[in-house]
Amino acid sequence: MQKPTADIRQMIKELNRFQLPSSLMECFDIYREKAAGAACGEFSPSQLGWFLDLVNRFRGPEGRKGSLVEVFDPGIFTLNHPAWQAEPGTKVELPALTSEVAAGVGEDSEFAGIAGKEIKQFRELASFFADEEIVSLAKIASAALVDRAKSFRGREDAIQYLALNASATLEDLWAEDDTQWVKAPGREIQFDDMVARRKAELLAVASDRPAFEEKDLACYTEDEIRAFAFDIHKLFLTKRERHLAICSRCRRRLEHWSGLVENFDRAAPLQEGRSDA
């Protein structure tokens, strides 16, 4: 029996250029990344780097992030959210944003005390930025958070929004006690079909690369996955191996079955170099 696991894992590591979302939360993440990208479009990379540096200095050395999309991520409050396991879709229910929670807490609460200090600190760090820059950064944040109805009345409004939603200290408070977030009304967000959109993008891939075809977008059947796990060459005989590059679900299924085959081979007693059937 062929032992395919090492070959499969190496191929899976390399075939990671395109992805089809495999869960509802992945669909939402792709949508918000595109929304944030559109909001960032008018700024140069150096300007965006300047914005990110401001936010990271505010968050502190242990809270640094690699991008503004990572900072302003509503998924921080969804570690055990069922949307991570749900099938791809176009509507997700999320907890309230920290800026929304702040509107409903008492002035004497621990949350309010931390929030006041965080806003003051961000205001001081942002003092060298022009009003329009701070408002623009807040618009990028609201796009990444998919907070579509939010508008900003000026610098101070934008500072409060940024401080509350970028605060690593308030994230720590949530991790210790999420009562205020649970009490606040949640959000229901409708968004575009990102699976269909990603497939359309793949079919319209630039002409300098081999174009994807409809057959490349179809998931493998369970029988096919099992056959590939026993003999990876059968994958290439289907002439649909490119699907593995874009579908994490099929990769996980293939890795699972390959692991079963490998464990069986390792455990099976051998007679004259062959498994004892």
mmCIF file of C-alpha atoms in Angstrom, residues 17 117 188 234:
data_model
loop_
_atom_site.group_PDB
_atom_site.id
_atom_site.type_symbol
_atom_site.label_atom_id
_atom_site.label_comp_id
_atom_site.label_asym_id
_atom_site.label_seq_id
_atom_site.Cartn_x
_atom_site.Cartn_y
_atom_site.Cartn_z
ATOM 1 C CA ARG A 17 -2.783 30.676 -3.107
ATOM 2 C CA LYS A 117 -8.527 56.272 30.407
ATOM 3 C CA GLU A 188 -27.308 41.046 12.565
ATOM 4 C CA LYS A 234 -5.682 9.294 -8.649
#
